[in-house]
Amino acid sequence: MICPKCEYEYVDGIKICPDCGTDLIDKQDFEGNLVTPEDWKIIYTTSEIYIADMIKANLEGAEIECMIIPQKDSSFPAVGNLAVIKILVQDKDILTAGEIINDINNTEITDEE
Ligand SMILES: [Zn+2]
């Protein structure tokens, strides 16, 4: 258990932080809450949702958390599909995620030969 305000860990059985009186939360939940947008970096952009889905599936298969942010660029006239889909991963996963995405791209090229 951990206090979300003080970020101190407490032994099981303690439910309220002795320092600030905040309800303690599960450590796993706390680490989930630590994820802020600053921790996330764009690792790939594509205009094809199926590519974004494929990369997400591969990253999740490697137990890498990722976010897909679809965004339309409204500063251009709407000709064709101008949606840019961003794939984000956390800082700590960038290297691994980059390798996985490279592998996907290499595999696609090989398949076309
Ligand atoms: Zn506290």
Coordinates of C-alpha atoms and ligand atoms in Angstrom, one line a residue:
M1 CA 0.0 0.0 0.0
I2 CA 1.2 3.5 -0.8
C3 CA 0.1 7.1 -0.1
P4 CA -0.6 8.9 -3.4
K5 CA 0.3 12.2 -1.8
C6 CA 3.5 11.5 0.2
E7 CA 4.6 8.6 -2.1
Y8 CA 5.5 6.6 1.0
E9 CA 4.9 2.9 1.2
Y10 CA 3.3 1.3 4.2
V11 CA 2.9 -2.3 5.3
D12 CA -0.3 -4.2 4.7
G13 CA -3.0 -3.4 7.2
I14 CA -2.5 0.3 7.2
K15 CA -5.3 1.9 5.3
I16 CA -4.8 5.7 6.0
C17 CA -1.5 7.6 5.7
P18 CA -0.3 8.5 9.2
D19 CA 1.3 11.7 7.8
C20 CA -1.5 13.3 5.8
G21 CA -4.6 11.2 6.4
T22 CA -5.1 10.3 2.8
D23 CA -6.5 6.8 2.0
L24 CA -3.6 4.5 0.9
I25 CA -4.0 2.9 -2.5
D26 CA -2.6 -0.3 -4.0
K27 CA 1.0 0.2 -5.2
Q28 CA 0.0 -1.1 -8.7
D29 CA -2.8 1.5 -8.9
F30 CA -0.3 4.2 -7.8
E31 CA 2.1 3.3 -10.5
G32 CA -0.7 3.5 -13.0
N33 CA -1.5 7.0 -11.7
L34 CA 2.1 8.0 -12.2
V35 CA 1.6 7.9 -15.9
T36 CA 1.4 11.4 -17.1
P37 CA 1.4 12.7 -20.6
E38 CA 5.0 13.9 -20.2
D39 CA 6.1 10.3 -19.7
W40 CA 4.8 9.4 -23.1
K41 CA 6.5 9.9 -26.4
I42 CA 5.3 9.6 -29.9
I43 CA 7.1 6.6 -31.4
Y44 CA 5.2 6.3 -34.7
T45 CA 2.7 8.2 -36.8
T46 CA 0.6 6.8 -39.5
S47 CA -2.6 7.7 -41.4
E48 CA -3.8 4.1 -41.5
I49 CA -5.7 2.9 -38.4
Y50 CA -5.0 -0.8 -39.3
I51 CA -1.2 -0.1 -39.1
A52 CA -1.8 1.6 -35.7
D53 CA -3.8 -1.4 -34.5
M54 CA -1.2 -3.8 -35.8
I55 CA 1.6 -1.9 -34.0
K56 CA -0.5 -1.7 -30.8
A57 CA -1.1 -5.4 -30.9
N58 CA 2.6 -6.2 -31.3
L59 CA 3.6 -3.8 -28.5
E60 CA 1.0 -5.2 -26.2
G61 CA 2.2 -8.7 -27.1
A62 CA 5.6 -7.6 -25.8
E63 CA 3.9 -6.3 -22.7
I64 CA 4.6 -2.7 -23.7
E65 CA 1.8 -0.2 -22.8
C66 CA 0.9 2.1 -25.6
M67 CA -1.7 4.7 -26.5
I68 CA -3.2 5.5 -29.9
I69 CA -4.2 9.1 -30.4
P70 CA -6.1 9.8 -33.6
Q71 CA -5.9 13.4 -34.6
K72 CA -7.3 15.2 -37.6
D73 CA -5.3 18.2 -38.8
S74 CA -7.9 20.9 -39.4
S75 CA -5.4 23.4 -40.7
F76 CA -5.4 21.8 -44.2
P77 CA -8.4 21.5 -46.5
A78 CA -10.0 18.1 -46.2
V79 CA -8.7 16.3 -49.2
G80 CA -8.5 12.6 -48.7
N81 CA -7.7 11.2 -45.4
L82 CA -5.6 13.6 -43.4
A83 CA -6.0 11.9 -40.1
V84 CA -2.7 11.4 -38.4
I85 CA -2.7 8.7 -35.9
K86 CA 0.0 8.9 -33.2
I87 CA 1.3 6.0 -31.3
L88 CA 2.7 6.8 -27.9
V89 CA 4.8 4.7 -25.5
Q90 CA 6.3 5.5 -22.2
D91 CA 9.9 6.7 -22.0
K92 CA 11.2 3.5 -20.5
D93 CA 9.8 1.5 -23.4
I94 CA 10.9 3.6 -26.3
L95 CA 14.0 1.5 -27.2
T96 CA 12.1 -1.8 -27.1
A97 CA 9.1 -0.4 -28.9
G98 CA 11.3 1.1 -31.6
E99 CA 12.9 -2.3 -32.2
I100 CA 9.5 -4.0 -32.4
I101 CA 8.2 -1.4 -34.9
N102 CA 11.4 -1.8 -37.0
D103 CA 10.8 -5.5 -37.0
I104 CA 7.2 -5.0 -38.2
N105 CA 8.4 -2.7 -41.0
N106 CA 11.2 -5.1 -42.1
T107 CA 8.7 -8.0 -42.1
E108 CA 6.3 -6.1 -44.3
I109 CA 9.1 -5.3 -46.8
T110 CA 10.2 -9.0 -46.8
D111 CA 6.7 -10.2 -47.4
E112 CA 6.3 -8.0 -50.5
E113 CA 9.4 -9.5 -52.2
Ligands
ZN1 ZN 0.5 10.8 3.0

